[in-house]
Amino acid sequence: MPGFADLKYRAVTALQRHVVNPVQRRMPLQTLLETTGRVSGLPRRTPLGGRRIGDSFWLVSEHGEKSQYIRNIRVDPRVRVRIRGRWHTGTAHVLPDDDPQARLRTLPRLNSAAVRALGTGLLTVRVDLD
């Protein structure tokens, strides 16, 4: 029988995949992370929150290694990030040794609260922008 974390993960990802993400992808100022699908090779765009600090963009994945975009980054770390409507290319780095709770305190509050509430395995990612 699945545990609470597994049920939460399934419920949250289903809601995001079928309802929230399709709407947010169409919002012109929504931050998007574009990875290359590890199986299809097609661009995959995921709405998310984070913050640009200097030449890096920081985010915390709410489902860690289970996130599809984390799996895609593991295969091909070259990504694009849309920040305030403008696309930037870069290289993503998954940082398992970073403290994601501390990192969330440096990122936008509303998104950080949602990540804390809905997350099942937090993981920090830094994108070094070209």
C-alpha positions as a LaTeX table, in Angstrom:
\begin{tabular}{lrrr}
\hline
Residue & $x$ (\AA) & $y$ (\AA) & $z$ (\AA) \\
\hline
Met1 & 0.00 & 0.00 & 0.00 \\
Pro2 & 1.44 & 3.39 & $-0.98$ \\
Gly3 & 2.51 & 5.75 & 1.79 \\
Phe4 & 1.31 & 9.31 & 2.29 \\
Ala5 & 4.33 & 10.82 & 0.49 \\
Asp6 & 3.70 & 8.64 & $-2.57$ \\
Leu7 & 0.00 & 9.53 & $-2.67$ \\
Lys8 & 0.84 & 13.22 & $-2.23$ \\
Tyr9 & 3.39 & 13.01 & $-5.06$ \\
Arg10 & 0.89 & 11.35 & $-7.41$ \\
Ala11 & $-1.90$ & 13.81 & $-6.59$ \\
Val12 & 0.27 & 16.90 & $-6.90$ \\
Thr13 & 1.97 & 15.82 & $-10.14$ \\
Ala14 & $-1.35$ & 14.85 & $-11.74$ \\
Leu15 & $-2.85$ & 18.25 & $-10.87$ \\
Gln16 & 0.24 & 20.08 & $-12.11$ \\
Arg17 & 0.60 & 18.06 & $-15.31$ \\
His18 & $-3.04$ & 18.29 & $-16.40$ \\
Val19 & $-4.31$ & 21.58 & $-14.94$ \\
Val20 & $-1.76$ & 24.01 & $-13.52$ \\
Asn21 & 1.21 & 23.68 & $-15.90$ \\
Pro22 & $-0.76$ & 24.00 & $-19.18$ \\
Val23 & $-2.22$ & 27.29 & $-17.93$ \\
Gln24 & 1.03 & 28.65 & $-16.49$ \\
Arg25 & 3.03 & 27.84 & $-19.64$ \\
Arg26 & 0.81 & 30.29 & $-21.53$ \\
Met27 & 1.39 & 33.17 & $-19.08$ \\
Pro28 & 3.92 & 35.52 & $-20.73$ \\
Leu29 & 5.84 & 36.41 & $-17.55$ \\
Gln30 & 5.80 & 32.95 & $-15.94$ \\
Thr31 & 9.30 & 31.58 & $-15.38$ \\
Leu32 & 9.85 & 28.43 & $-17.44$ \\
Leu33 & 12.62 & 25.85 & $-17.46$ \\
Glu34 & 13.14 & 24.17 & $-20.83$ \\
Thr35 & 14.95 & 20.84 & $-20.80$ \\
Thr36 & 15.44 & 18.27 & $-23.54$ \\
Gly37 & 13.34 & 15.14 & $-23.08$ \\
Arg38 & 15.65 & 12.26 & $-22.22$ \\
Val39 & 13.65 & 9.78 & $-24.32$ \\
Ser40 & 11.92 & 11.93 & $-26.95$ \\
Gly41 & 14.66 & 14.51 & $-27.48$ \\
Leu42 & 11.91 & 17.15 & $-27.63$ \\
Pro43 & 11.89 & 20.42 & $-25.66$ \\
Arg44 & 10.01 & 20.12 & $-22.35$ \\
Arg45 & 8.85 & 23.32 & $-20.64$ \\
Thr46 & 8.10 & 23.37 & $-16.94$ \\
Pro47 & 6.67 & 26.38 & $-15.08$ \\
Leu48 & 8.53 & 27.00 & $-11.85$ \\
Gly49 & 9.72 & 29.66 & $-9.47$ \\
Gly50 & 13.20 & 30.75 & $-8.58$ \\
Arg51 & 15.47 & 33.75 & $-8.66$ \\
Arg52 & 18.28 & 35.06 & $-10.78$ \\
Ile53 & 21.30 & 36.00 & $-8.69$ \\
Gly54 & 24.09 & 37.40 & $-10.82$ \\
Asp55 & 24.80 & 35.00 & $-13.68$ \\
Ser56 & 22.95 & 32.09 & $-12.06$ \\
Phe57 & 19.31 & 31.11 & $-11.72$ \\
Trp58 & 18.42 & 29.21 & $-8.53$ \\
Leu59 & 15.41 & 26.97 & $-7.96$ \\
Val60 & 14.28 & 24.17 & $-5.68$ \\
Ser61 & 12.61 & 21.13 & $-7.22$ \\
Glu62 & 9.66 & 20.07 & $-5.06$ \\
His63 & 9.93 & 16.37 & $-5.98$ \\
Gly64 & 13.70 & 16.07 & $-6.24$ \\
Glu65 & 14.99 & 13.11 & $-8.21$ \\
Lys66 & 11.42 & 12.10 & $-9.14$ \\
Ser67 & 10.90 & 15.34 & $-11.11$ \\
Gln68 & 10.91 & 14.76 & $-14.84$ \\
Tyr69 & 12.98 & 17.88 & $-15.44$ \\
Ile70 & 15.62 & 16.67 & $-12.95$ \\
Arg71 & 15.78 & 13.35 & $-14.82$ \\
Asn72 & 16.15 & 15.28 & $-18.08$ \\
Ile73 & 18.93 & 17.47 & $-16.62$ \\
Arg74 & 20.82 & 14.35 & $-15.50$ \\
Val75 & 20.95 & 13.24 & $-19.17$ \\
Asp76 & 21.50 & 16.68 & $-20.75$ \\
Pro77 & 22.28 & 19.65 & $-18.46$ \\
Arg78 & 21.97 & 22.24 & $-21.25$ \\
Val79 & 18.75 & 24.15 & $-20.58$ \\
Arg80 & 16.93 & 27.38 & $-21.27$ \\
Val81 & 15.21 & 29.52 & $-18.65$ \\
Arg82 & 12.57 & 32.13 & $-19.44$ \\
Ile83 & 12.87 & 34.94 & $-16.91$ \\
Arg84 & 10.47 & 37.90 & $-17.17$ \\
Gly85 & 9.62 & 36.91 & $-20.74$ \\
Arg86 & 13.23 & 36.60 & $-21.98$ \\
Trp87 & 14.97 & 33.31 & $-22.75$ \\
His88 & 18.48 & 32.56 & $-21.40$ \\
Thr89 & 20.59 & 29.50 & $-22.16$ \\
Gly90 & 22.66 & 27.82 & $-19.51$ \\
Thr91 & 23.93 & 24.69 & $-17.83$ \\
Ala92 & 21.97 & 23.19 & $-14.94$ \\
His93 & 23.65 & 21.67 & $-11.90$ \\
Val94 & 21.75 & 19.49 & $-9.44$ \\
Leu95 & 23.09 & 20.24 & $-5.95$ \\
Pro96 & 22.19 & 17.44 & $-3.52$ \\
Asp97 & 24.56 & 18.84 & $-0.86$ \\
Asp98 & 22.83 & 22.25 & $-0.79$ \\
Asp99 & 20.23 & 22.83 & 1.96 \\
Pro100 & 16.95 & 23.27 & 0.01 \\
Gln101 & 15.07 & 24.66 & 3.04 \\
Ala102 & 17.71 & 27.38 & 3.51 \\
Arg103 & 17.74 & 28.00 & $-0.24$ \\
Leu104 & 13.95 & 28.49 & $-0.28$ \\
Arg105 & 14.39 & 31.35 & 2.21 \\
Thr106 & 16.38 & 33.23 & $-0.49$ \\
Leu107 & 13.79 & 32.65 & $-3.25$ \\
Pro108 & 10.39 & 34.30 & $-3.88$ \\
Arg109 & 8.12 & 33.75 & $-0.86$ \\
Leu110 & 4.90 & 32.63 & $-2.54$ \\
Asn111 & 6.60 & 30.00 & $-4.68$ \\
Ser112 & 8.74 & 28.85 & $-1.76$ \\
Ala113 & 5.63 & 28.37 & 0.40 \\
Ala114 & 4.01 & 26.27 & $-2.36$ \\
Val115 & 7.17 & 24.16 & $-2.78$ \\
Arg116 & 7.31 & 23.53 & 0.99 \\
Ala117 & 3.60 & 22.62 & 1.14 \\
Leu118 & 3.45 & 20.42 & $-1.95$ \\
Gly119 & 6.97 & 19.02 & $-2.04$ \\
Thr120 & 7.92 & 15.44 & $-1.28$ \\
Gly121 & 11.70 & 15.55 & $-1.79$ \\
Leu122 & 13.30 & 18.98 & $-2.14$ \\
Leu123 & 16.42 & 19.39 & $-4.27$ \\
Thr124 & 18.35 & 22.54 & $-5.19$ \\
Val125 & 19.27 & 23.33 & $-8.79$ \\
Arg126 & 21.57 & 26.11 & $-10.04$ \\
Val127 & 21.57 & 27.12 & $-13.69$ \\
Asp128 & 24.75 & 28.89 & $-14.77$ \\
Leu129 & 23.57 & 31.28 & $-17.47$ \\
Asp130 & 25.70 & 31.83 & $-20.58$ \\
\hline
\end{tabular}
